[in-house]
Amino acid sequence: DARSVVGVDPNAAAVEAARVRQRGHGIDDARVRFEAIAAGEPLPFADGAFDLVTVVSVLEFVGTRAAREAFAREIERVTCRGGHVFVATPNPWRLRELHSRRWFGDLRHRDGFPWASSAPAIRRLFAGFDQVPTDRHVATALFARHRLPGPGPVAPWVVATLPWQKHLFRKR
């Protein structure tokens, strides 16, 4: 159980939606805080402030490679040594980009439009971290949900075809 949770987003409507979901789940206001922050600015937190940072459906909206690198450095800065970063972002190997619905939008990057990063590109962004292997766990959970036998050695291939990619990193 987390002692406290802080959620940030540059979109004030998304912050308010998070507050509504928090109240709907009966989570105590004293443990949760949401803030609207300016996009592209340094995160308003001290170095090493967090044990766990989650980046879910965010990375694809950071519209340039340089901005993604700066964002990853900020995530690294606010994550404590031994802390974890969880990244969930669309799989780039699809015909249409998930959010903008542009054909081949993940392959034809245009500044200002969302686009998904490849797994190697995400690993490079978080090079100061060790990747925690999750493919076998994700594939096993998927197979169990559909009452199929375990995925065995094909787990990485199964995970590579899913619509969302999920990465877990541990800061050295």
PDB file of C-alpha atoms in Angstrom:
ATOM      1  CA  ASP A   1       0.000   0.000   0.000  1.00  0.00           C
ATOM      2  CA  ALA A   2       1.390   3.387  -0.982  1.00  0.00           C
ATOM      3  CA  ARG A   3       1.682   6.046   1.703  1.00  0.00           C
ATOM      4  CA  SER A   4       0.861   8.716  -0.833  1.00  0.00           C
ATOM      5  CA  VAL A   5       0.155   9.049  -4.536  1.00  0.00           C
ATOM      6  CA  VAL A   6       0.747  12.068  -6.744  1.00  0.00           C
ATOM      7  CA  GLY A   7      -0.749  12.288 -10.219  1.00  0.00           C
ATOM      8  CA  VAL A   8       0.241  14.937 -12.755  1.00  0.00           C
ATOM      9  CA  ASP A   9      -0.985  15.852 -16.217  1.00  0.00           C
ATOM     10  CA  PRO A  10      -0.770  18.984 -18.353  1.00  0.00           C
ATOM     11  CA  ASN A  11      -4.494  18.647 -19.124  1.00  0.00           C
ATOM     12  CA  ALA A  12      -6.652  20.129 -16.329  1.00  0.00           C
ATOM     13  CA  ALA A  13      -9.662  18.061 -17.478  1.00  0.00           C
ATOM     14  CA  ALA A  14      -7.635  14.853 -17.093  1.00  0.00           C
ATOM     15  CA  VAL A  15      -6.624  15.928 -13.579  1.00  0.00           C
ATOM     16  CA  GLU A  16     -10.266  16.533 -12.663  1.00  0.00           C
ATOM     17  CA  ALA A  17     -11.266  13.154 -14.156  1.00  0.00           C
ATOM     18  CA  ALA A  18      -8.619  11.514 -11.952  1.00  0.00           C
ATOM     19  CA  ARG A  19     -10.117  13.216  -8.899  1.00  0.00           C
ATOM     20  CA  VAL A  20     -13.566  11.922  -9.830  1.00  0.00           C
ATOM     21  CA  ARG A  21     -12.208   8.361 -10.212  1.00  0.00           C
ATOM     22  CA  GLN A  22     -10.404   8.667  -6.863  1.00  0.00           C
ATOM     23  CA  ARG A  23     -13.615   9.683  -5.099  1.00  0.00           C
ATOM     24  CA  GLY A  24     -15.561   6.973  -6.944  1.00  0.00           C
ATOM     25  CA  HIS A  25     -13.173   4.372  -5.532  1.00  0.00           C
ATOM     26  CA  GLY A  26     -13.444   5.846  -2.016  1.00  0.00           C
ATOM     27  CA  ILE A  27      -9.733   6.704  -1.776  1.00  0.00           C
ATOM     28  CA  ASP A  28      -8.891   9.106   1.044  1.00  0.00           C
ATOM     29  CA  ASP A  29      -8.017  12.673  -0.065  1.00  0.00           C
ATOM     30  CA  ALA A  30      -5.158  12.752   2.456  1.00  0.00           C
ATOM     31  CA  ARG A  31      -3.255  10.060   0.520  1.00  0.00           C
ATOM     32  CA  VAL A  32      -3.774  11.296  -3.052  1.00  0.00           C
ATOM     33  CA  ARG A  33      -2.884  14.556  -4.772  1.00  0.00           C
ATOM     34  CA  PHE A  34      -3.399  15.552  -8.395  1.00  0.00           C
ATOM     35  CA  GLU A  35      -1.740  18.512 -10.101  1.00  0.00           C
ATOM     36  CA  ALA A  36      -1.961  20.147 -13.496  1.00  0.00           C
ATOM     37  CA  ILE A  37       1.594  20.882 -14.665  1.00  0.00           C
ATOM     38  CA  ALA A  38       2.995  22.611 -17.712  1.00  0.00           C
ATOM     39  CA  ALA A  39       3.990  20.280 -20.550  1.00  0.00           C
ATOM     40  CA  GLY A  40       7.710  20.236 -21.288  1.00  0.00           C
ATOM     41  CA  GLU A  41       8.690  21.871 -17.998  1.00  0.00           C
ATOM     42  CA  PRO A  42      10.763  20.182 -15.273  1.00  0.00           C
ATOM     43  CA  LEU A  43       8.662  18.100 -12.916  1.00  0.00           C
ATOM     44  CA  PRO A  44       7.954  20.033  -9.686  1.00  0.00           C
ATOM     45  CA  PHE A  45       9.455  17.378  -7.396  1.00  0.00           C
ATOM     46  CA  ALA A  46      12.744  16.856  -5.585  1.00  0.00           C
ATOM     47  CA  ASP A  47      15.427  14.515  -6.894  1.00  0.00           C
ATOM     48  CA  GLY A  48      14.653  10.914  -5.883  1.00  0.00           C
ATOM     49  CA  ALA A  49      11.185  11.833  -4.583  1.00  0.00           C
ATOM     50  CA  PHE A  50       9.416   8.662  -5.780  1.00  0.00           C
ATOM     51  CA  ASP A  51       9.771   4.915  -5.303  1.00  0.00           C
ATOM     52  CA  LEU A  52       7.516   4.232  -8.283  1.00  0.00           C
ATOM     53  CA  VAL A  53       6.771   6.386 -11.308  1.00  0.00           C
ATOM     54  CA  THR A  54       4.114   5.273 -13.775  1.00  0.00           C
ATOM     55  CA  VAL A  55       4.033   6.674 -17.295  1.00  0.00           C
ATOM     56  CA  VAL A  56       0.841   5.377 -18.891  1.00  0.00           C
ATOM     57  CA  SER A  57      -0.293   6.697 -22.284  1.00  0.00           C
ATOM     58  CA  VAL A  58       2.049   9.676 -21.967  1.00  0.00           C
ATOM     59  CA  LEU A  59       5.213   8.985 -23.930  1.00  0.00           C
ATOM     60  CA  GLU A  60       3.449   8.850 -27.298  1.00  0.00           C
ATOM     61  CA  PHE A  61       2.204  12.433 -26.783  1.00  0.00           C
ATOM     62  CA  VAL A  62       5.685  13.861 -26.197  1.00  0.00           C
ATOM     63  CA  GLY A  63       6.056  15.047 -29.776  1.00  0.00           C
ATOM     64  CA  THR A  64       9.799  15.151 -30.511  1.00  0.00           C
ATOM     65  CA  ARG A  65      12.731  12.871 -29.834  1.00  0.00           C
ATOM     66  CA  ALA A  66      14.535  15.647 -27.949  1.00  0.00           C
ATOM     67  CA  ALA A  67      11.484  16.264 -25.751  1.00  0.00           C
ATOM     68  CA  ARG A  68      11.196  12.519 -25.041  1.00  0.00           C
ATOM     69  CA  GLU A  69      14.824  12.393 -23.984  1.00  0.00           C
ATOM     70  CA  ALA A  70      14.317  15.395 -21.673  1.00  0.00           C
ATOM     71  CA  PHE A  71      11.150  13.792 -20.268  1.00  0.00           C
ATOM     72  CA  ALA A  72      12.971  10.505 -19.580  1.00  0.00           C
ATOM     73  CA  ARG A  73      15.760  12.409 -17.786  1.00  0.00           C
ATOM     74  CA  GLU A  74      13.132  14.082 -15.590  1.00  0.00           C
ATOM     75  CA  ILE A  75      11.590  10.702 -14.780  1.00  0.00           C
ATOM     76  CA  GLU A  76      15.057   9.402 -13.919  1.00  0.00           C
ATOM     77  CA  ARG A  77      15.732  12.452 -11.731  1.00  0.00           C
ATOM     78  CA  VAL A  78      12.577  12.069  -9.608  1.00  0.00           C
ATOM     79  CA  THR A  79      12.920   8.269  -9.199  1.00  0.00           C
ATOM     80  CA  CYS A  80      14.910   7.189  -6.144  1.00  0.00           C
ATOM     81  CA  ARG A  81      17.827   4.740  -6.402  1.00  0.00           C
ATOM     82  CA  GLY A  82      16.304   1.240  -6.424  1.00  0.00           C
ATOM     83  CA  GLY A  83      12.947   2.721  -7.420  1.00  0.00           C
ATOM     84  CA  HIS A  84      10.915   1.591 -10.390  1.00  0.00           C
ATOM     85  CA  VAL A  85       9.457   3.160 -13.519  1.00  0.00           C
ATOM     86  CA  PHE A  86       6.544   1.528 -15.326  1.00  0.00           C
ATOM     87  CA  VAL A  87       5.930   2.629 -18.926  1.00  0.00           C
ATOM     88  CA  ALA A  88       2.831   1.631 -20.915  1.00  0.00           C
ATOM     89  CA  THR A  89       2.543   2.938 -24.442  1.00  0.00           C
ATOM     90  CA  PRO A  90       0.996   1.686 -27.684  1.00  0.00           C
ATOM     91  CA  ASN A  91       2.808  -0.910 -29.725  1.00  0.00           C
ATOM     92  CA  PRO A  92       4.285   0.851 -32.775  1.00  0.00           C
ATOM     93  CA  TRP A  93       3.808  -2.139 -35.084  1.00  0.00           C
ATOM     94  CA  ARG A  94       0.283  -1.301 -36.204  1.00  0.00           C
ATOM     95  CA  LEU A  95      -1.075   0.136 -39.432  1.00  0.00           C
ATOM     96  CA  ARG A  96      -2.756   3.123 -37.797  1.00  0.00           C
ATOM     97  CA  GLU A  97      -1.418   5.160 -34.915  1.00  0.00           C
ATOM     98  CA  LEU A  98      -3.705   4.525 -31.924  1.00  0.00           C
ATOM     99  CA  HIS A  99      -4.578   8.102 -30.939  1.00  0.00           C
ATOM    100  CA  SER A 100      -4.495  10.185 -34.140  1.00  0.00           C
ATOM    101  CA  ARG A 101      -5.595   7.272 -36.369  1.00  0.00           C
ATOM    102  CA  ARG A 102      -2.999   8.369 -38.966  1.00  0.00           C
ATOM    103  CA  TRP A 103      -2.040   5.559 -41.356  1.00  0.00           C
ATOM    104  CA  PHE A 104       1.525   4.437 -40.608  1.00  0.00           C
ATOM    105  CA  GLY A 105       1.685   7.284 -38.056  1.00  0.00           C
ATOM    106  CA  ASP A 106       4.073   5.357 -35.811  1.00  0.00           C
ATOM    107  CA  LEU A 107       6.475   4.830 -38.686  1.00  0.00           C
ATOM    108  CA  ARG A 108       6.200   8.330 -40.192  1.00  0.00           C
ATOM    109  CA  HIS A 109       6.926  10.524 -37.175  1.00  0.00           C
ATOM    110  CA  ARG A 110       5.771  14.114 -37.438  1.00  0.00           C
ATOM    111  CA  ASP A 111       6.543  16.583 -34.683  1.00  0.00           C
ATOM    112  CA  GLY A 112       3.397  17.497 -32.787  1.00  0.00           C
ATOM    113  CA  PHE A 113       1.552  14.265 -33.634  1.00  0.00           C
ATOM    114  CA  PRO A 114       1.445  11.258 -31.301  1.00  0.00           C
ATOM    115  CA  TRP A 115       3.608   8.279 -32.254  1.00  0.00           C
ATOM    116  CA  ALA A 116       4.643   5.136 -30.431  1.00  0.00           C
ATOM    117  CA  SER A 117       8.279   4.322 -29.703  1.00  0.00           C
ATOM    118  CA  SER A 118       9.765   0.913 -30.373  1.00  0.00           C
ATOM    119  CA  ALA A 119      10.843  -1.231 -27.427  1.00  0.00           C
ATOM    120  CA  PRO A 120      14.557  -0.619 -28.179  1.00  0.00           C
ATOM    121  CA  ALA A 121      13.928   3.144 -28.312  1.00  0.00           C
ATOM    122  CA  ILE A 122      12.210   3.019 -24.909  1.00  0.00           C
ATOM    123  CA  ARG A 123      15.085   0.993 -23.464  1.00  0.00           C
ATOM    124  CA  ARG A 124      17.516   3.640 -24.774  1.00  0.00           C
ATOM    125  CA  LEU A 125      15.463   6.400 -23.120  1.00  0.00           C
ATOM    126  CA  PHE A 126      15.800   4.605 -19.792  1.00  0.00           C
ATOM    127  CA  ALA A 127      19.414   3.488 -20.198  1.00  0.00           C
ATOM    128  CA  GLY A 128      20.177   4.489 -16.583  1.00  0.00           C
ATOM    129  CA  PHE A 129      17.857   1.723 -15.421  1.00  0.00           C
ATOM    130  CA  ASP A 130      17.850  -2.064 -15.489  1.00  0.00           C
ATOM    131  CA  GLN A 131      14.895  -3.541 -17.338  1.00  0.00           C
ATOM    132  CA  VAL A 132      12.843  -5.937 -15.230  1.00  0.00           C
ATOM    133  CA  PRO A 133      11.692  -8.829 -17.448  1.00  0.00           C
ATOM    134  CA  THR A 134       7.893  -8.976 -17.602  1.00  0.00           C
ATOM    135  CA  ASP A 135       7.145 -10.813 -20.883  1.00  0.00           C
ATOM    136  CA  ARG A 136       6.623 -14.225 -19.291  1.00  0.00           C
ATOM    137  CA  HIS A 137       4.316 -12.774 -16.601  1.00  0.00           C
ATOM    138  CA  VAL A 138       2.242 -10.775 -19.116  1.00  0.00           C
ATOM    139  CA  ALA A 139       1.925 -13.711 -21.535  1.00  0.00           C
ATOM    140  CA  THR A 140       1.085 -16.192 -18.749  1.00  0.00           C
ATOM    141  CA  ALA A 141      -1.650 -13.884 -17.401  1.00  0.00           C
ATOM    142  CA  LEU A 142      -3.072 -13.455 -20.911  1.00  0.00           C
ATOM    143  CA  PHE A 143      -3.123 -17.203 -21.540  1.00  0.00           C
ATOM    144  CA  ALA A 144      -4.708 -17.886 -18.123  1.00  0.00           C
ATOM    145  CA  ARG A 145      -7.430 -15.288 -18.781  1.00  0.00           C
ATOM    146  CA  HIS A 146      -8.372 -17.221 -21.925  1.00  0.00           C
ATOM    147  CA  ARG A 147      -7.981 -20.613 -20.214  1.00  0.00           C
ATOM    148  CA  LEU A 148      -5.076 -21.647 -22.433  1.00  0.00           C
ATOM    149  CA  PRO A 149      -1.984 -23.599 -21.380  1.00  0.00           C
ATOM    150  CA  GLY A 150       1.087 -21.510 -20.543  1.00  0.00           C
ATOM    151  CA  PRO A 151       2.865 -19.738 -23.424  1.00  0.00           C
ATOM    152  CA  GLY A 152       6.220 -21.463 -22.865  1.00  0.00           C
ATOM    153  CA  PRO A 153       9.071 -20.153 -25.035  1.00  0.00           C
ATOM    154  CA  VAL A 154       6.776 -18.056 -27.275  1.00  0.00           C
ATOM    155  CA  ALA A 155       6.033 -15.530 -24.483  1.00  0.00           C
ATOM    156  CA  PRO A 156       8.195 -12.725 -25.996  1.00  0.00           C
ATOM    157  CA  TRP A 157       6.540 -13.193 -29.399  1.00  0.00           C
ATOM    158  CA  VAL A 158       3.059 -13.130 -27.887  1.00  0.00           C
ATOM    159  CA  VAL A 159       3.809  -9.943 -25.958  1.00  0.00           C
ATOM    160  CA  ALA A 160       5.298  -8.266 -29.058  1.00  0.00           C
ATOM    161  CA  THR A 161       1.927  -8.612 -30.843  1.00  0.00           C
ATOM    162  CA  LEU A 162      -0.188  -7.008 -28.096  1.00  0.00           C
ATOM    163  CA  PRO A 163      -1.687  -3.559 -28.751  1.00  0.00           C
ATOM    164  CA  TRP A 164       0.125  -2.055 -25.731  1.00  0.00           C
ATOM    165  CA  GLN A 165       3.720  -2.549 -24.694  1.00  0.00           C
ATOM    166  CA  LYS A 166       4.606  -2.473 -21.019  1.00  0.00           C
ATOM    167  CA  HIS A 167       8.068  -1.919 -19.613  1.00  0.00           C
ATOM    168  CA  LEU A 168       9.281  -2.047 -16.028  1.00  0.00           C
ATOM    169  CA  PHE A 169      12.639  -0.523 -15.103  1.00  0.00           C
ATOM    170  CA  ARG A 170      14.608  -0.425 -11.846  1.00  0.00           C
ATOM    171  CA  LYS A 171      16.930   2.516 -11.216  1.00  0.00           C
ATOM    172  CA  ARG A 172      20.508   1.541 -10.495  1.00  0.00           C
TER     173      ARG A 172
END
